[in-house]
CSV table of C-alpha atoms and ligand atoms in Angstrom, one decimal:
chain,number,residue,atom,x,y,z
A,248,MET,CA,-20.7,-5.2,-19.7
A,249,ILE,CA,-18.7,-4.4,-16.6
A,250,LYS,CA,-17.3,-0.9,-16.3
A,251,LEU,CA,-14.3,-0.4,-14.1
A,252,GLY,CA,-11.6,2.3,-13.6
A,253,ILE,CA,-9.1,4.0,-11.4
A,254,PHE,CA,-9.3,7.6,-10.0
A,255,GLY,CA,-6.2,9.5,-9.0
A,256,ASN,CA,-4.1,12.6,-9.5
A,257,PRO,CA,-1.8,11.9,-11.2
A,258,VAL,CA,-3.1,8.7,-12.8
A,259,ALA,CA,-1.4,8.5,-16.2
A,260,HIS,CA,1.4,6.4,-14.8
A,261,SER,CA,-0.9,3.7,-13.2
A,262,LYS,CA,-0.3,0.1,-14.2
A,263,SER,CA,-3.7,-1.0,-12.9
A,264,PRO,CA,-5.5,-0.6,-16.3
A,265,LEU,CA,-3.0,-2.8,-18.0
A,266,MET,CA,-3.2,-5.4,-15.3
A,267,GLN,CA,-7.0,-5.4,-14.9
A,268,ASN,CA,-7.8,-5.3,-18.6
A,269,SER,CA,-5.5,-8.3,-19.2
A,270,ALA,CA,-7.4,-10.1,-16.4
A,271,LEU,CA,-10.8,-9.3,-17.9
A,272,LYS,CA,-9.5,-10.6,-21.3
A,273,SER,CA,-8.2,-13.8,-19.8
A,274,LEU,CA,-11.5,-14.4,-18.1
A,275,ALA,CA,-13.4,-13.6,-21.3
A,276,ILE,CA,-15.4,-10.9,-19.5
A,277,ASN,CA,-17.0,-8.2,-21.6
A,278,GLY,CA,-15.8,-5.0,-19.9
A,279,PHE,CA,-13.1,-2.4,-19.5
A,280,TYR,CA,-10.9,-0.7,-16.8
A,281,ASP,CA,-10.1,2.9,-17.6
A,282,LYS,CA,-8.1,5.7,-15.9
A,283,TYR,CA,-9.8,8.8,-14.7
A,284,LEU,CA,-7.9,11.9,-13.6
A,285,LEU,CA,-9.8,13.4,-10.6
A,286,LEU,CA,-8.7,16.8,-9.4
A,287,ASP,CA,-11.2,17.2,-6.5
A,288,GLY,CA,-11.4,14.1,-4.3
A,289,SER,CA,-14.7,15.3,-2.7
A,290,LYS,CA,-16.4,14.7,-6.1
A,291,ILE,CA,-15.4,11.0,-6.3
A,292,LYS,CA,-18.9,9.6,-5.6
A,293,GLU,CA,-20.5,12.0,-8.0
A,294,GLU,CA,-18.0,11.0,-10.8
A,295,PHE,CA,-18.3,7.3,-10.1
A,296,ILE,CA,-22.1,7.5,-10.5
A,297,LYS,CA,-21.8,9.8,-13.5
A,298,LEU,CA,-19.5,7.4,-15.3
A,299,ASP,CA,-21.9,4.6,-14.4
A,300,LEU,CA,-19.1,2.4,-13.1
A,301,ASN,CA,-19.6,-1.0,-11.4
A,302,GLY,CA,-16.3,-0.7,-9.5
A,303,ALA,CA,-13.2,1.4,-9.2
A,304,ASN,CA,-9.9,1.7,-7.5
A,305,ILE,CA,-8.7,4.9,-5.9
A,306,THR,CA,-5.1,6.1,-5.7
A,307,VAL,CA,-3.2,9.0,-4.4
A,308,PRO,CA,-4.3,11.5,-3.1
A,309,HIS,CA,-8.0,10.5,-2.8
A,310,LYS,CA,-8.1,7.5,-0.6
A,311,GLU,CA,-9.3,9.4,2.5
A,312,GLU,CA,-11.9,11.4,0.6
A,313,ALA,CA,-13.1,8.2,-0.9
A,314,PHE,CA,-13.5,6.7,2.6
A,315,LYS,CA,-15.6,9.8,3.7
A,316,ASN,CA,-17.8,9.7,0.6
A,317,ALA,CA,-18.7,5.9,0.5
A,318,ASP,CA,-22.2,4.8,1.4
A,319,GLU,CA,-20.8,1.9,3.4
A,320,VAL,CA,-17.2,0.9,4.5
A,321,ARG,CA,-16.4,-2.8,5.0
A,322,GLY,CA,-13.6,-4.7,6.7
A,323,ILE,CA,-10.2,-3.4,7.8
A,324,ALA,CA,-10.8,-0.1,5.9
A,325,SER,CA,-12.9,1.3,8.7
A,326,LYS,CA,-9.9,1.1,11.1
A,327,ILE,CA,-7.5,2.6,8.5
A,328,GLY,CA,-9.7,5.5,7.5
A,329,ALA,CA,-8.8,5.2,3.8
A,330,VAL,CA,-10.1,3.1,0.9
A,331,ASN,CA,-8.7,2.1,-2.5
A,332,THR,CA,-11.7,0.1,-3.8
A,333,TYR,CA,-15.4,1.1,-4.6
A,334,VAL,CA,-17.9,-1.5,-5.6
A,335,ARG,CA,-21.5,-0.8,-6.6
A,336,GLU,CA,-23.8,-3.1,-4.7
A,337,ASP,CA,-27.6,-2.7,-5.0
A,338,GLY,CA,-27.2,0.9,-5.9
A,339,LYS,CA,-25.0,1.6,-2.9
A,340,ILE,CA,-21.2,2.4,-3.1
A,341,VAL,CA,-19.5,0.0,-0.8
A,342,ALA,CA,-15.8,0.7,0.0
A,343,TYR,CA,-12.9,-1.6,0.9
A,344,ASN,CA,-9.2,-1.4,1.5
A,345,THR,CA,-7.2,-4.0,-0.4
A,346,ASP,CA,-3.8,-2.4,0.1
A,347,ALA,CA,-3.6,-3.8,3.6
A,348,PRO,CA,-4.3,-7.5,2.8
A,349,GLY,CA,-2.4,-7.1,-0.5
A,350,PHE,CA,0.7,-6.2,1.6
A,351,MET,CA,0.2,-9.1,4.0
A,352,LYS,CA,0.0,-11.5,1.0
A,353,ALA,CA,3.1,-10.0,-0.5
A,354,ILE,CA,5.2,-10.7,2.6
A,355,GLU,CA,3.9,-14.2,3.1
A,356,GLU,CA,7.0,-15.7,1.4
A,357,PHE,CA,9.2,-14.3,4.2
A,358,GLY,CA,7.6,-16.7,6.7
A,359,GLU,CA,6.8,-15.9,10.3
A,360,ILE,CA,7.0,-12.2,11.2
A,361,LYS,CA,7.0,-11.3,14.9
A,362,SER,CA,7.8,-7.6,14.7
A,363,ALA,CA,8.0,-4.9,12.1
A,364,CYS,CA,9.7,-1.5,11.8
A,365,ILE,CA,7.7,0.8,9.5
A,366,LEU,CA,9.5,3.9,8.0
A,367,GLY,CA,7.0,6.6,7.2
A,368,ALA,CA,3.6,7.5,8.6
A,369,GLY,CA,1.4,8.3,5.6
A,370,GLY,CA,-1.6,6.5,4.2
A,371,THR,CA,0.2,3.3,3.2
A,372,ALA,CA,1.9,3.1,6.6
A,373,ARG,CA,-1.5,3.3,8.2
A,374,ALA,CA,-2.9,0.4,6.1
A,375,ILE,CA,0.2,-1.7,6.7
A,376,ALA,CA,0.3,-1.0,10.5
A,377,VAL,CA,-3.4,-1.9,10.9
A,378,ALA,CA,-2.9,-5.2,9.0
A,379,LEU,CA,0.2,-6.1,11.0
A,380,LYS,CA,-1.4,-5.2,14.4
A,381,ASP,CA,-4.5,-7.3,13.4
A,382,ALA,CA,-2.1,-10.2,12.9
A,383,ASN,CA,-0.6,-9.6,16.4
A,384,ILE,CA,2.7,-8.4,15.1
A,385,GLU,CA,4.6,-5.8,17.1
A,386,VAL,CA,5.0,-2.6,15.2
A,387,THR,CA,7.4,0.3,15.5
A,388,VAL,CA,6.9,3.4,13.4
A,389,ILE,CA,9.6,5.9,12.5
A,390,ASN,CA,8.7,9.2,10.7
A,391,ARG,CA,10.6,12.4,10.1
A,392,SER,CA,7.8,14.4,11.6
A,393,ARG,CA,5.4,13.8,14.5
A,394,GLU,CA,2.5,16.3,14.5
A,395,GLY,CA,-0.6,14.9,12.8
A,396,ARG,CA,1.2,11.8,11.8
A,397,LEU,CA,2.2,9.6,14.7
A,398,GLU,CA,-0.9,10.0,16.9
A,399,PHE,CA,-2.8,7.4,14.8
A,400,PHE,CA,-0.1,4.8,15.3
A,401,GLU,CA,0.2,5.5,19.0
A,402,GLU,CA,-3.6,4.9,19.4
A,403,LEU,CA,-3.1,1.7,17.5
A,404,GLY,CA,-0.6,0.5,20.1
A,405,CYS,CA,2.6,1.0,18.0
A,406,THR,CA,5.9,2.2,19.4
A,407,CYS,CA,6.6,5.5,17.7
A,408,TYR,CA,9.7,7.7,17.2
A,409,THR,CA,10.6,10.6,15.0
A,410,THR,CA,13.9,10.2,13.3
A,411,ASP,CA,15.5,12.8,15.5
A,412,GLU,CA,14.2,11.1,18.7
A,413,LEU,CA,15.7,7.8,17.6
A,414,LEU,CA,19.0,9.4,16.7
A,415,SER,CA,19.3,10.8,20.2
A,416,LEU,CA,19.1,7.3,21.7
A,417,PRO,CA,22.1,5.0,22.2
A,418,THR,CA,22.4,2.5,19.3
A,419,ILE,CA,21.7,-0.4,21.6
A,420,ASN,CA,18.1,1.0,22.1
A,421,TYR,CA,17.3,0.9,18.4
A,422,PRO,CA,14.3,-1.3,17.7
A,423,LEU,CA,14.8,-5.0,16.8
A,424,SER,CA,12.5,-6.4,14.1
A,425,THR,CA,11.9,-9.3,11.8
A,426,ILE,CA,11.1,-6.9,8.9
A,427,ILE,CA,11.8,-3.3,8.0
A,428,ILE,CA,9.3,-1.6,5.6
A,429,ASN,CA,9.8,1.6,3.6
A,430,THR,CA,6.5,3.3,3.2
A,431,THR,CA,8.0,6.7,2.5
A,432,SER,CA,8.3,8.2,-0.9
A,433,ALA,CA,12.0,8.6,-0.5
A,434,GLY,CA,13.6,6.9,-3.4
A,435,LEU,CA,10.5,7.1,-5.6
A,436,LYS,CA,11.6,10.1,-7.8
A,437,ASP,CA,15.0,10.8,-6.1
A,438,ASP,CA,17.9,8.9,-4.7
A,439,LEU,CA,17.1,9.6,-1.0
A,440,LEU,CA,17.1,7.2,1.9
A,441,PRO,CA,14.1,7.3,4.2
A,442,VAL,CA,16.2,8.0,7.3
A,443,PRO,CA,19.9,8.9,7.6
A,444,LYS,CA,22.4,6.3,6.3
A,445,GLU,CA,24.0,5.2,9.6
A,446,LEU,CA,20.6,4.9,11.3
A,447,LEU,CA,19.2,2.8,8.5
A,448,LYS,CA,22.3,0.6,8.5
A,449,GLN,CA,21.8,-0.1,12.2
A,450,LEU,CA,18.1,-0.7,11.8
A,451,MET,CA,18.9,-3.2,9.0
A,452,LYS,CA,21.5,-4.9,11.1
A,453,ASN,CA,18.7,-5.4,13.6
A,454,THR,CA,16.3,-7.1,11.2
A,455,LYS,CA,16.1,-10.1,8.7
A,456,PHE,CA,13.9,-8.9,5.8
A,457,ALA,CA,13.4,-5.6,3.9
A,458,PHE,CA,10.3,-4.5,1.9
A,459,ASP,CA,9.9,-1.4,-0.1
A,460,CYS,CA,6.4,-0.3,-1.1
A,461,ILE,CA,8.0,1.4,-4.1
A,462,TYR,CA,8.1,-0.9,-7.1
A,463,GLY,CA,9.9,-1.3,-10.4
A,464,LYS,CA,13.3,0.0,-9.2
A,465,THR,CA,16.1,-0.7,-6.8
A,466,THR,CA,15.7,2.2,-4.4
A,467,PRO,CA,18.7,3.3,-2.2
A,468,PHE,CA,16.8,1.5,0.6
A,469,LEU,CA,16.7,-1.8,-1.3
A,470,ALA,CA,20.3,-1.3,-2.4
A,471,MET,CA,21.4,-1.1,1.2
A,472,ALA,CA,19.4,-4.2,2.1
A,473,ARG,CA,21.1,-6.1,-0.7
A,474,GLU,CA,24.5,-4.8,0.5
A,475,LEU,CA,23.8,-6.1,4.0
A,476,ASN,CA,22.6,-9.5,2.6
A,477,LEU,CA,19.0,-9.2,3.8
A,478,LYS,CA,16.3,-11.0,2.0
A,479,TYR,CA,14.3,-8.2,0.3
A,480,LYS,CA,11.6,-7.4,-2.2
A,481,ASP,CA,10.0,-4.3,-3.8
A,482,GLY,CA,6.3,-3.3,-3.9
A,483,LYS,CA,5.3,-5.1,-7.1
A,484,ASP,CA,3.5,-8.0,-5.4
A,485,MET,CA,1.7,-5.6,-3.1
A,486,LEU,CA,0.4,-3.8,-6.2
A,487,LEU,CA,-0.5,-7.2,-7.8
A,488,TYR,CA,-2.4,-8.6,-4.8
A,489,GLN,CA,-4.3,-5.4,-4.0
A,490,GLY,CA,-5.4,-5.6,-7.7
A,491,VAL,CA,-6.3,-9.3,-7.4
A,492,LEU,CA,-8.4,-8.7,-4.3
A,493,ALA,CA,-10.1,-5.6,-5.9
A,494,LEU,CA,-10.9,-7.6,-9.0
A,495,GLU,CA,-12.4,-10.4,-6.8
A,496,LEU,CA,-14.6,-7.8,-5.2
A,497,PHE,CA,-15.7,-6.3,-8.5
A,498,LEU,CA,-16.6,-9.7,-9.9
A,499,GLY,CA,-18.0,-11.2,-6.7
A,500,HIS,CA,-15.9,-14.4,-7.0
A,501,LYS,CA,-12.3,-15.7,-6.6
A,502,ILE,CA,-10.0,-15.6,-9.6
A,503,THR,CA,-7.7,-18.4,-10.7
A,504,GLN,CA,-3.9,-18.7,-10.4
A,505,SER,CA,-3.6,-18.5,-14.2
A,506,THR,CA,-5.4,-15.1,-14.3
A,507,ILE,CA,-3.1,-13.9,-11.4
A,508,LYS,CA,-0.1,-15.0,-13.4
A,509,GLN,CA,-1.5,-13.1,-16.4
A,510,MET,CA,-1.8,-9.9,-14.2
A,511,ASP,CA,1.7,-10.4,-12.8
A,512,LYS,CA,3.2,-10.5,-16.3
A,513,CYS,CA,1.8,-7.0,-17.0
A,514,LEU,CA,3.8,-5.6,-14.1
A,515,LYS,CA,7.2,-7.0,-15.3
B,898,LIG,P1,1.9,9.7,1.8
B,898,LIG,O1,2.1,11.0,1.1
B,898,LIG,O2,0.6,9.5,2.5
B,898,LIG,O3,3.1,9.5,2.9
B,898,LIG,C1,4.4,9.7,2.6
B,898,LIG,C2,5.3,9.4,3.8
B,898,LIG,O4,6.6,9.5,3.4
B,898,LIG,C3,5.2,10.4,5.0
B,898,LIG,O5,5.3,9.7,6.2
B,898,LIG,C4,6.3,11.4,4.7
B,898,LIG,O6,6.8,12.0,5.9
B,898,LIG,C5,7.4,10.4,4.2
B,898,LIG,N1,8.4,11.0,3.3
B,898,LIG,C6,8.2,11.6,2.1
B,898,LIG,N2,9.4,12.0,1.6
B,898,LIG,C7,10.3,11.7,2.5
B,898,LIG,C8,11.7,11.8,2.5
B,898,LIG,N3,12.4,12.4,1.5
B,898,LIG,N4,12.4,11.3,3.6
B,898,LIG,C9,11.7,10.7,4.6
B,898,LIG,N5,10.4,10.6,4.7
B,898,LIG,C10,9.7,11.0,3.6
B,898,LIG,O7,2.2,8.6,0.7
B,898,LIG,P2,1.6,7.1,0.6
B,898,LIG,O8,1.6,6.5,2.0
B,898,LIG,O9,0.3,7.2,-0.1
B,898,LIG,O10,2.6,6.4,-0.3
B,898,LIG,C11,3.9,6.1,0.1
B,898,LIG,C12,4.7,5.3,-0.8
B,898,LIG,O11,4.1,4.0,-1.0
B,898,LIG,C13,4.8,5.8,-2.2
B,898,LIG,O12,6.1,5.7,-2.7
B,898,LIG,C14,3.9,5.0,-3.1
B,898,LIG,O13,4.3,4.9,-4.4
B,898,LIG,C15,4.0,3.7,-2.4
B,898,LIG,N6,2.8,2.8,-2.5
B,898,LIG,C16,2.9,1.6,-3.1
B,898,LIG,C17,1.8,0.7,-3.2
B,898,LIG,C18,1.9,-0.6,-3.8
B,898,LIG,O14,0.9,-1.3,-4.2
B,898,LIG,N7,3.1,-1.1,-4.0
B,898,LIG,C19,0.4,1.1,-2.8
B,898,LIG,C20,0.4,2.5,-2.2
B,898,LIG,C21,1.6,3.3,-2.1
B,898,LIG,P3,6.1,13.3,6.6
B,898,LIG,O15,4.9,12.7,7.3
B,898,LIG,O16,7.1,13.9,7.4
B,898,LIG,O17,5.7,14.2,5.4
């Protein structure tokens, strides 16, 4: 029996249990994937052990605490400083970040990307920026605030602006990019744009593709991309692929396209 789950606060809305349980069923694996509301992120390791889990995902706001509490961190996660996957291996808790490769897989269909403009500078932006820089893609980061946010990206070699800094420049100096990515929560539970309308319009005129990490709705960001005839997509495939990669880590082997299709169906 394989015991899996997701820790978060809130966690009730998570689609991961639906997606992962359908995969377990399609693979005829005896096991379950449950959701666990965790109020105190510093207790994550304790809870994981107490529940006797084989693997878990970690969502907002515990990805950084999960990173700090793991016995070992592997791969790109050590550069990001945040993890979304725990796997029990020989009694140790080994942590990974599958958001970053999940995002890269989700944008594959756009073709070659040379430069990216990331809106927002939170945990998801960090994961995406590290993955893009690792793929030798030029990255510009724009966030409404600087302190405690943009330093990480500057150290990574990204060009960084606050929204106000960018607004003070002539339009001609606005960044050019192949893709613009919304990693802010603007549009998640409101109808806000991540940056002022005219600025976003210009940034979108300077790019080819738009990606919103938010999934399941046409955010004002995506609505503008559609209006400007950009090729665009929401964050559903990022959610799918981070889940696929996490499941492969839990099971210790690759999963088939038919199982991935099954998981995808649950997100529609
Ligand atoms: P964080 O809280 O770490 O970061 C949020 C970022 O959004 C910050 O840069 C913040 O700016 C900015 N922000 C928040 N509200 C606004 C606003 N009204 N206008 C402009 N900027 C704003 O969040 P995460 O990085 O964890 O998550 C970000 C988004 O990504 C969420 O919508 C989440 O649902 C989505 N997500 C999707 C995934 C997927 O698989 N598809 C996976 C993970 C996340 P400031 O620094 O100034 O506060």
